[in-house]
mmCIF file of C-alpha atoms in Angstrom:
data_model
loop_
_atom_site.group_PDB
_atom_site.id
_atom_site.type_symbol
_atom_site.label_atom_id
_atom_site.label_comp_id
_atom_site.label_asym_id
_atom_site.label_seq_id
_atom_site.Cartn_x
_atom_site.Cartn_y
_atom_site.Cartn_z
ATOM 1 C CA MET A 1 -7.726 8.265 22.230
ATOM 2 C CA LYS A 2 -5.176 10.910 21.113
ATOM 3 C CA ILE A 3 -4.015 10.003 17.608
ATOM 4 C CA LEU A 4 -1.366 11.780 15.506
ATOM 5 C CA ILE A 5 -1.304 11.235 11.784
ATOM 6 C CA MET A 6 1.993 12.200 10.007
ATOM 7 C CA GLY A 7 1.376 13.361 6.426
ATOM 8 C CA ALA A 8 -1.692 15.102 5.038
ATOM 9 C CA GLY A 9 -1.769 13.222 1.744
ATOM 10 C CA LYS A 10 -4.664 11.119 0.428
ATOM 11 C CA MET A 11 -4.360 8.436 2.949
ATOM 12 C CA GLY A 12 -3.410 10.614 5.799
ATOM 13 C CA LYS A 13 -6.642 12.580 5.184
ATOM 14 C CA PHE A 14 -8.500 9.344 4.713
ATOM 15 C CA PHE A 15 -7.446 8.256 8.282
ATOM 16 C CA CYS A 16 -8.136 11.519 9.633
ATOM 17 C CA ASP A 17 -11.761 11.677 8.306
ATOM 18 C CA LEU A 18 -12.233 8.127 9.560
ATOM 19 C CA LEU A 19 -11.059 8.733 13.179
ATOM 20 C CA THR A 20 -12.098 12.230 13.994
ATOM 21 C CA GLY A 21 -15.655 11.157 15.101
ATOM 22 C CA GLU A 22 -14.512 8.975 17.958
ATOM 23 C CA HIS A 23 -11.069 10.276 18.684
ATOM 24 C CA GLU A 24 -8.947 13.372 19.331
ATOM 25 C CA VAL A 25 -6.913 13.627 16.216
ATOM 26 C CA ALA A 26 -3.969 15.813 15.056
ATOM 27 C CA VAL A 27 -2.390 15.954 11.701
ATOM 28 C CA TYR A 28 1.125 16.877 10.987
ATOM 29 C CA ASP A 29 2.614 18.005 7.803
ATOM 30 C CA THR A 30 5.383 20.549 6.913
ATOM 31 C CA CYS A 31 3.214 21.794 3.945
ATOM 32 C CA LYS A 32 0.537 24.315 5.233
ATOM 33 C CA ASP A 33 -1.404 23.948 1.994
ATOM 34 C CA CYS A 34 -1.859 20.214 2.482
ATOM 35 C CA LEU A 35 -3.539 20.765 5.806
ATOM 36 C CA ARG A 36 -6.017 23.367 4.384
ATOM 37 C CA PHE A 37 -8.873 20.707 3.822
ATOM 38 C CA THR A 38 -8.267 18.738 7.087
ATOM 39 C CA PHE A 39 -11.235 19.252 9.311
ATOM 40 C CA ASP A 40 -12.324 18.461 12.864
ATOM 41 C CA ALA A 41 -8.545 17.778 13.665
ATOM 42 C CA LEU A 42 -5.655 19.754 15.117
ATOM 43 C CA ARG A 43 -3.271 20.957 12.544
ATOM 44 C CA PHE A 44 0.478 20.815 13.279
ATOM 45 C CA THR A 45 3.306 22.081 11.093
ATOM 46 C CA SER A 46 6.054 21.875 13.715
ATOM 47 C CA LEU A 47 7.048 18.794 15.588
ATOM 48 C CA ASP A 48 7.336 20.790 18.863
ATOM 49 C CA GLU A 49 3.429 20.945 18.767
ATOM 50 C CA VAL A 50 3.531 17.231 19.188
ATOM 51 C CA ASP A 51 4.989 17.588 22.698
ATOM 52 C CA GLY A 52 1.942 19.110 24.273
ATOM 53 C CA PHE A 53 -0.557 16.899 22.328
ATOM 54 C CA ALA A 54 1.112 13.603 23.774
ATOM 55 C CA PRO A 55 -0.430 11.142 21.480
ATOM 56 C CA ASP A 56 -1.419 7.546 22.404
ATOM 57 C CA LEU A 57 -1.103 6.471 18.805
ATOM 58 C CA LEU A 58 1.053 7.532 15.932
ATOM 59 C CA ILE A 59 0.007 6.713 12.321
ATOM 60 C CA ASN A 60 2.840 7.326 9.878
ATOM 61 C CA ALA A 61 1.169 8.085 6.634
ATOM 62 C CA VAL A 62 3.939 9.924 4.756
ATOM 63 C CA THR A 63 5.120 9.183 1.354
ATOM 64 C CA VAL A 64 6.932 5.741 1.496
ATOM 65 C CA LYS A 65 10.173 7.288 0.556
ATOM 66 C CA TYR A 66 10.177 9.200 3.941
ATOM 67 C CA THR A 67 8.568 6.698 6.267
ATOM 68 C CA LEU A 68 11.638 6.102 8.177
ATOM 69 C CA GLU A 69 12.888 9.583 8.107
ATOM 70 C CA ALA A 70 9.588 10.893 9.496
ATOM 71 C CA PHE A 71 9.714 8.333 12.238
ATOM 72 C CA GLU A 72 13.153 9.477 13.311
ATOM 73 C CA ALA A 73 12.219 12.964 13.403
ATOM 74 C CA VAL A 74 9.097 12.422 15.595
ATOM 75 C CA MET A 75 10.311 9.862 18.044
ATOM 76 C CA PRO A 76 11.900 12.485 20.451
ATOM 77 C CA HIS A 77 8.370 14.232 20.740
ATOM 78 C CA LEU A 78 6.440 11.015 21.671
ATOM 79 C CA PRO A 79 5.563 9.860 25.223
ATOM 80 C CA GLU A 80 6.867 6.483 26.065
ATOM 81 C CA ARG A 81 3.409 4.882 26.048
ATOM 82 C CA CYS A 82 2.613 5.867 22.562
ATOM 83 C CA ILE A 83 2.142 3.091 20.015
ATOM 84 C CA ILE A 84 3.855 3.846 16.744
ATOM 85 C CA SER A 85 2.370 2.512 13.422
ATOM 86 C CA ASP A 86 2.840 2.624 9.746
ATOM 87 C CA ILE A 87 0.603 1.939 6.685
ATOM 88 C CA ALA A 88 3.417 1.514 4.367
ATOM 89 C CA SER A 89 3.074 -0.734 1.269
ATOM 90 C CA VAL A 90 6.810 -1.275 1.419
ATOM 91 C CA LYS A 91 8.244 -2.494 4.705
ATOM 92 C CA THR A 92 11.949 -2.256 3.742
ATOM 93 C CA GLY A 93 13.977 -1.200 6.874
ATOM 94 C CA LEU A 94 10.776 -1.212 9.189
ATOM 95 C CA PRO A 95 11.419 -4.395 11.151
ATOM 96 C CA ALA A 96 14.966 -3.285 11.941
ATOM 97 C CA PHE A 97 13.632 0.069 12.949
ATOM 98 C CA TYR A 98 10.952 -1.252 15.207
ATOM 99 C CA SER A 99 13.162 -3.632 17.013
ATOM 100 C CA SER A 100 15.482 -0.692 17.811
ATOM 101 C CA GLN A 101 12.701 1.092 19.609
ATOM 102 C CA GLN A 102 11.254 0.863 23.088
ATOM 103 C CA HIS A 103 7.814 1.887 21.965
ATOM 104 C CA PRO A 104 5.103 -0.732 21.187
ATOM 105 C CA TYR A 105 4.388 -0.856 17.476
ATOM 106 C CA VAL A 106 1.888 -1.963 14.895
ATOM 107 C CA SER A 107 2.324 -2.257 11.085
ATOM 108 C CA THR A 108 -0.440 -2.587 8.758
ATOM 109 C CA HIS A 109 -1.010 -2.370 4.912
ATOM 110 C CA PRO A 110 -4.359 -1.199 3.693
ATOM 111 C CA MET A 111 -4.464 -2.586 0.168
ATOM 112 C CA PHE A 112 -6.768 -0.078 -1.077
ATOM 113 C CA GLY A 113 -4.520 2.866 -2.462
ATOM 114 C CA PRO A 114 -6.215 5.970 -3.501
ATOM 115 C CA THR A 115 -5.202 5.649 -7.238
ATOM 116 C CA PHE A 116 -7.634 2.678 -8.033
ATOM 117 C CA ALA A 117 -9.890 2.161 -5.029
ATOM 118 C CA SER A 118 -13.030 4.002 -4.094
ATOM 119 C CA LEU A 119 -12.465 5.157 -0.615
ATOM 120 C CA SER A 120 -16.192 5.487 -0.062
ATOM 121 C CA ASN A 121 -16.760 1.830 -0.662
ATOM 122 C CA LEU A 122 -14.019 -0.584 0.545
ATOM 123 C CA SER A 123 -16.139 -3.758 0.986
ATOM 124 C CA ASN A 124 -14.237 -5.566 -1.764
ATOM 125 C CA GLU A 125 -10.867 -4.498 -0.591
ATOM 126 C CA ASN A 126 -8.223 -6.050 1.733
ATOM 127 C CA ALA A 127 -5.881 -5.109 4.555
ATOM 128 C CA ILE A 128 -2.881 -6.745 6.110
ATOM 129 C CA ILE A 129 -1.829 -6.673 9.646
ATOM 130 C CA ILE A 130 1.854 -7.682 10.581
ATOM 131 C CA SER A 131 1.700 -10.371 13.223
ATOM 132 C CA GLU A 132 4.823 -9.176 15.045
ATOM 133 C CA GLY A 133 3.160 -6.014 16.316
ATOM 134 C CA ASP A 134 1.780 -4.970 19.725
ATOM 135 C CA HIS A 135 -1.426 -6.793 20.604
ATOM 136 C CA LEU A 136 -3.509 -3.728 21.459
ATOM 137 C CA GLY A 137 -2.253 -1.957 18.359
ATOM 138 C CA LYS A 138 -3.367 -4.916 16.173
ATOM 139 C CA VAL A 139 -6.771 -4.953 18.000
ATOM 140 C CA PHE A 140 -7.220 -1.252 17.261
ATOM 141 C CA PHE A 141 -6.497 -1.717 13.548
ATOM 142 C CA ARG A 142 -8.397 -4.829 13.146
ATOM 143 C CA ASP A 143 -11.536 -3.219 14.408
ATOM 144 C CA LEU A 144 -10.970 -0.203 12.374
ATOM 145 C CA TYR A 145 -10.703 -2.374 9.166
ATOM 146 C CA ASN A 146 -13.524 -4.497 10.002
ATOM 147 C CA ARG A 147 -15.738 -1.519 10.305
ATOM 148 C CA LEU A 148 -14.767 -0.775 6.857
ATOM 149 C CA HIS A 149 -15.878 -4.171 5.883
ATOM 150 C CA LEU A 150 -12.347 -5.008 4.698
ATOM 151 C CA HIS A 151 -10.991 -8.551 4.342
ATOM 152 C CA VAL A 152 -8.222 -8.681 6.983
ATOM 153 C CA CYS A 153 -5.168 -10.943 6.764
ATOM 154 C CA GLU A 154 -2.441 -11.362 9.254
ATOM 155 C CA TYR A 155 0.931 -11.942 7.914
ATOM 156 C CA THR A 156 4.625 -11.826 9.179
ATOM 157 C CA PHE A 157 6.870 -9.048 7.692
ATOM 158 C CA ALA A 158 8.363 -11.777 5.375
ATOM 159 C CA GLU A 159 5.024 -13.100 4.395
ATOM 160 C CA HIS A 160 3.861 -9.663 3.577
ATOM 161 C CA ASP A 161 6.731 -8.997 1.330
ATOM 162 C CA GLU A 162 6.206 -12.231 -0.503
ATOM 163 C CA THR A 163 2.469 -11.354 -0.956
ATOM 164 C CA ILE A 164 3.244 -7.960 -2.186
ATOM 165 C CA ALA A 165 5.759 -9.347 -4.724
ATOM 166 C CA TYR A 166 2.882 -11.393 -6.210
ATOM 167 C CA SER A 167 -0.068 -9.002 -5.794
ATOM 168 C CA LEU A 168 1.509 -5.750 -6.697
ATOM 169 C CA SER A 169 4.711 -6.606 -8.610
ATOM 170 C CA VAL A 170 3.091 -8.851 -11.043
ATOM 171 C CA PRO A 171 0.470 -6.360 -12.196
ATOM 172 C CA PHE A 172 2.998 -3.526 -12.033
ATOM 173 C CA ALA A 173 5.541 -5.343 -14.207
ATOM 174 C CA SER A 174 2.910 -6.363 -16.685
ATOM 175 C CA THR A 175 1.555 -2.900 -16.887
ATOM 176 C CA LEU A 176 4.912 -1.391 -17.403
ATOM 177 C CA VAL A 177 5.733 -3.813 -20.263
ATOM 178 C CA PHE A 178 2.382 -2.825 -21.796
ATOM 179 C CA GLY A 179 3.065 0.818 -21.313
ATOM 180 C CA SER A 180 6.707 0.613 -22.736
ATOM 181 C CA ILE A 181 5.392 -0.644 -26.183
ATOM 182 C CA MET A 182 2.383 1.672 -26.352
ATOM 183 C CA LYS A 183 1.559 3.166 -29.648
ATOM 184 C CA HIS A 184 -1.134 5.808 -30.059
ATOM 185 C CA GLN A 185 -4.469 4.230 -31.306
ATOM 186 C CA ASP A 186 -6.925 6.254 -33.265
ATOM 187 C CA ALA A 187 -9.648 3.612 -32.665
ATOM 188 C CA PRO A 188 -8.727 1.685 -29.514
ATOM 189 C CA GLY A 189 -10.941 -1.230 -28.376
ATOM 190 C CA THR A 190 -12.397 -1.508 -24.976
ATOM 191 C CA THR A 191 -9.898 -3.870 -23.557
ATOM 192 C CA PHE A 192 -7.055 -1.574 -24.815
ATOM 193 C CA LYS A 193 -8.741 1.435 -23.237
ATOM 194 C CA ARG A 194 -9.096 -0.442 -19.905
ATOM 195 C CA HIS A 195 -5.430 -1.371 -19.967
ATOM 196 C CA LEU A 196 -4.517 2.097 -20.964
ATOM 197 C CA ALA A 197 -6.392 3.564 -17.932
ATOM 198 C CA ILE A 198 -4.552 1.153 -15.578
ATOM 199 C CA ALA A 199 -1.246 2.221 -16.922
ATOM 200 C CA HIS A 200 -2.190 5.959 -16.467
ATOM 201 C CA GLY A 201 -3.144 5.248 -12.959
ATOM 202 C CA LEU A 202 0.014 3.282 -12.179
ATOM 203 C CA MET A 203 2.272 6.071 -13.634
ATOM 204 C CA SER A 204 0.499 8.595 -11.437
ATOM 205 C CA GLU A 205 2.069 6.900 -8.518
ATOM 206 C CA ASP A 206 5.335 8.063 -6.896
ATOM 207 C CA ASP A 207 8.372 6.804 -8.726
ATOM 208 C CA TYR A 208 10.012 5.840 -5.468
ATOM 209 C CA LEU A 209 6.949 3.650 -4.494
ATOM 210 C CA LEU A 210 7.069 1.841 -7.769
ATOM 211 C CA GLN A 211 10.825 1.175 -7.608
ATOM 212 C CA GLU A 212 10.697 -0.059 -3.912
ATOM 213 C CA ILE A 213 7.864 -2.372 -4.723
ATOM 214 C CA LEU A 214 9.593 -3.770 -7.764
ATOM 215 C CA PHE A 215 12.961 -4.146 -5.909
ATOM 216 C CA ASN A 216 11.260 -6.460 -3.539
ATOM 217 C CA PRO A 217 13.508 -9.400 -3.097
ATOM 218 C CA PHE A 218 10.727 -11.723 -4.103
ATOM 219 C CA THR A 219 9.751 -9.807 -7.372
ATOM 220 C CA SER A 220 12.461 -11.376 -9.573
ATOM 221 C CA ARG A 221 11.049 -14.836 -9.151
ATOM 222 C CA GLN A 222 7.575 -13.599 -10.043
ATOM 223 C CA ILE A 223 8.967 -11.825 -13.218
ATOM 224 C CA ASP A 224 10.550 -15.082 -14.334
ATOM 225 C CA GLY A 225 7.191 -16.738 -14.138
ATOM 226 C CA ILE A 226 5.868 -14.056 -16.393
ATOM 227 C CA LYS A 227 8.731 -14.527 -18.888
ATOM 228 C CA GLU A 228 8.155 -18.353 -18.859
ATOM 229 C CA ARG A 229 4.512 -17.931 -19.612
ATOM 230 C CA LEU A 230 5.198 -15.333 -22.356
ATOM 231 C CA ASP A 231 7.756 -17.592 -23.894
ATOM 232 C CA GLU A 232 5.206 -20.532 -23.931
ATOM 233 C CA LEU A 233 2.437 -18.351 -25.362
ATOM 234 C CA LYS A 234 4.778 -16.984 -28.010
ATOM 235 C CA ASP A 235 5.740 -20.536 -29.058
ATOM 236 C CA ILE A 236 2.104 -21.543 -29.309
ATOM 237 C CA ILE A 237 1.461 -18.594 -31.537
ATOM 238 C CA ASP A 238 4.433 -19.133 -33.715
ATOM 239 C CA ARG A 239 3.403 -22.827 -34.195
ATOM 240 C CA ARG A 240 -0.299 -21.845 -34.654
ATOM 241 C CA ASP A 241 -0.936 -24.765 -32.305
ATOM 242 C CA ALA A 242 -4.789 -24.767 -31.614
ATOM 243 C CA VAL A 243 -4.644 -27.742 -29.206
ATOM 244 C CA ALA A 244 -1.837 -26.164 -27.105
ATOM 245 C CA MET A 245 -3.824 -22.782 -27.115
ATOM 246 C CA LYS A 246 -6.685 -24.474 -25.895
ATOM 247 C CA CYS A 247 -4.809 -26.064 -23.047
ATOM 248 C CA PHE A 248 -3.245 -22.617 -22.245
ATOM 249 C CA LEU A 249 -6.493 -20.846 -22.179
ATOM 250 C CA ASP A 250 -8.124 -23.558 -19.968
ATOM 251 C CA LYS A 251 -5.218 -23.101 -17.430
ATOM 252 C CA VAL A 252 -5.822 -19.337 -17.369
ATOM 253 C CA ARG A 253 -9.568 -19.998 -16.652
ATOM 254 C CA ASP A 254 -8.645 -22.246 -13.873
ATOM 255 C CA ASN A 255 -6.289 -19.883 -12.392
ATOM 256 C CA ILE A 256 -8.710 -16.948 -12.310
ATOM 257 C CA LYS A 257 -11.745 -18.696 -10.944
#
């Protein structure tokens, strides 16, 4: 299969390395320097080069801010049979875009971003495949993710957004609040250092990505839940209520089993 990957960032290079052994792969990026360490694949810096390549599958791996823009730019250069796909963690605007196109499509979300995951060992990571996509496209990505030993779930676009509001917005919001009251510690404890490492990792992410994940329409409800639990915890602390604290801790232990 001929596969075109748009974007030579961490995830683009990851998919390139993953696919070059079995497929004819080309990677497109406007930045020549980003393509320097792309091996065993064709390197394109002009969309005109895509015409002659005629891919069977397009994987859009550009930064989430430019996902739709990249799609719009490459569409005139794709053969009609080409399956178009994205791996974006934010699906805003994508359902409408796909429905406006004649191309078959598949949308997935590898839940193992390069900031925290070890891309060499993904056996404890997850991936989401959007159920509205093309059958053959879904089969391709399910097989690919299964070979990586990922746990694969199939959700609709709406179910994906609700899941992301919980699995990403909750830890993102909690970490941002932690970071916003940060004070330098000369002798930080182990737990503090672990939280600080997570905060550093989160703040290395693209601002637009953080913004769009937090602007998910389901996020506000999740943050309301955080506020309610914080208010409950603060009240228990203010009253120094040992019985209520024991009940609170037991609930937490039940939740994280």
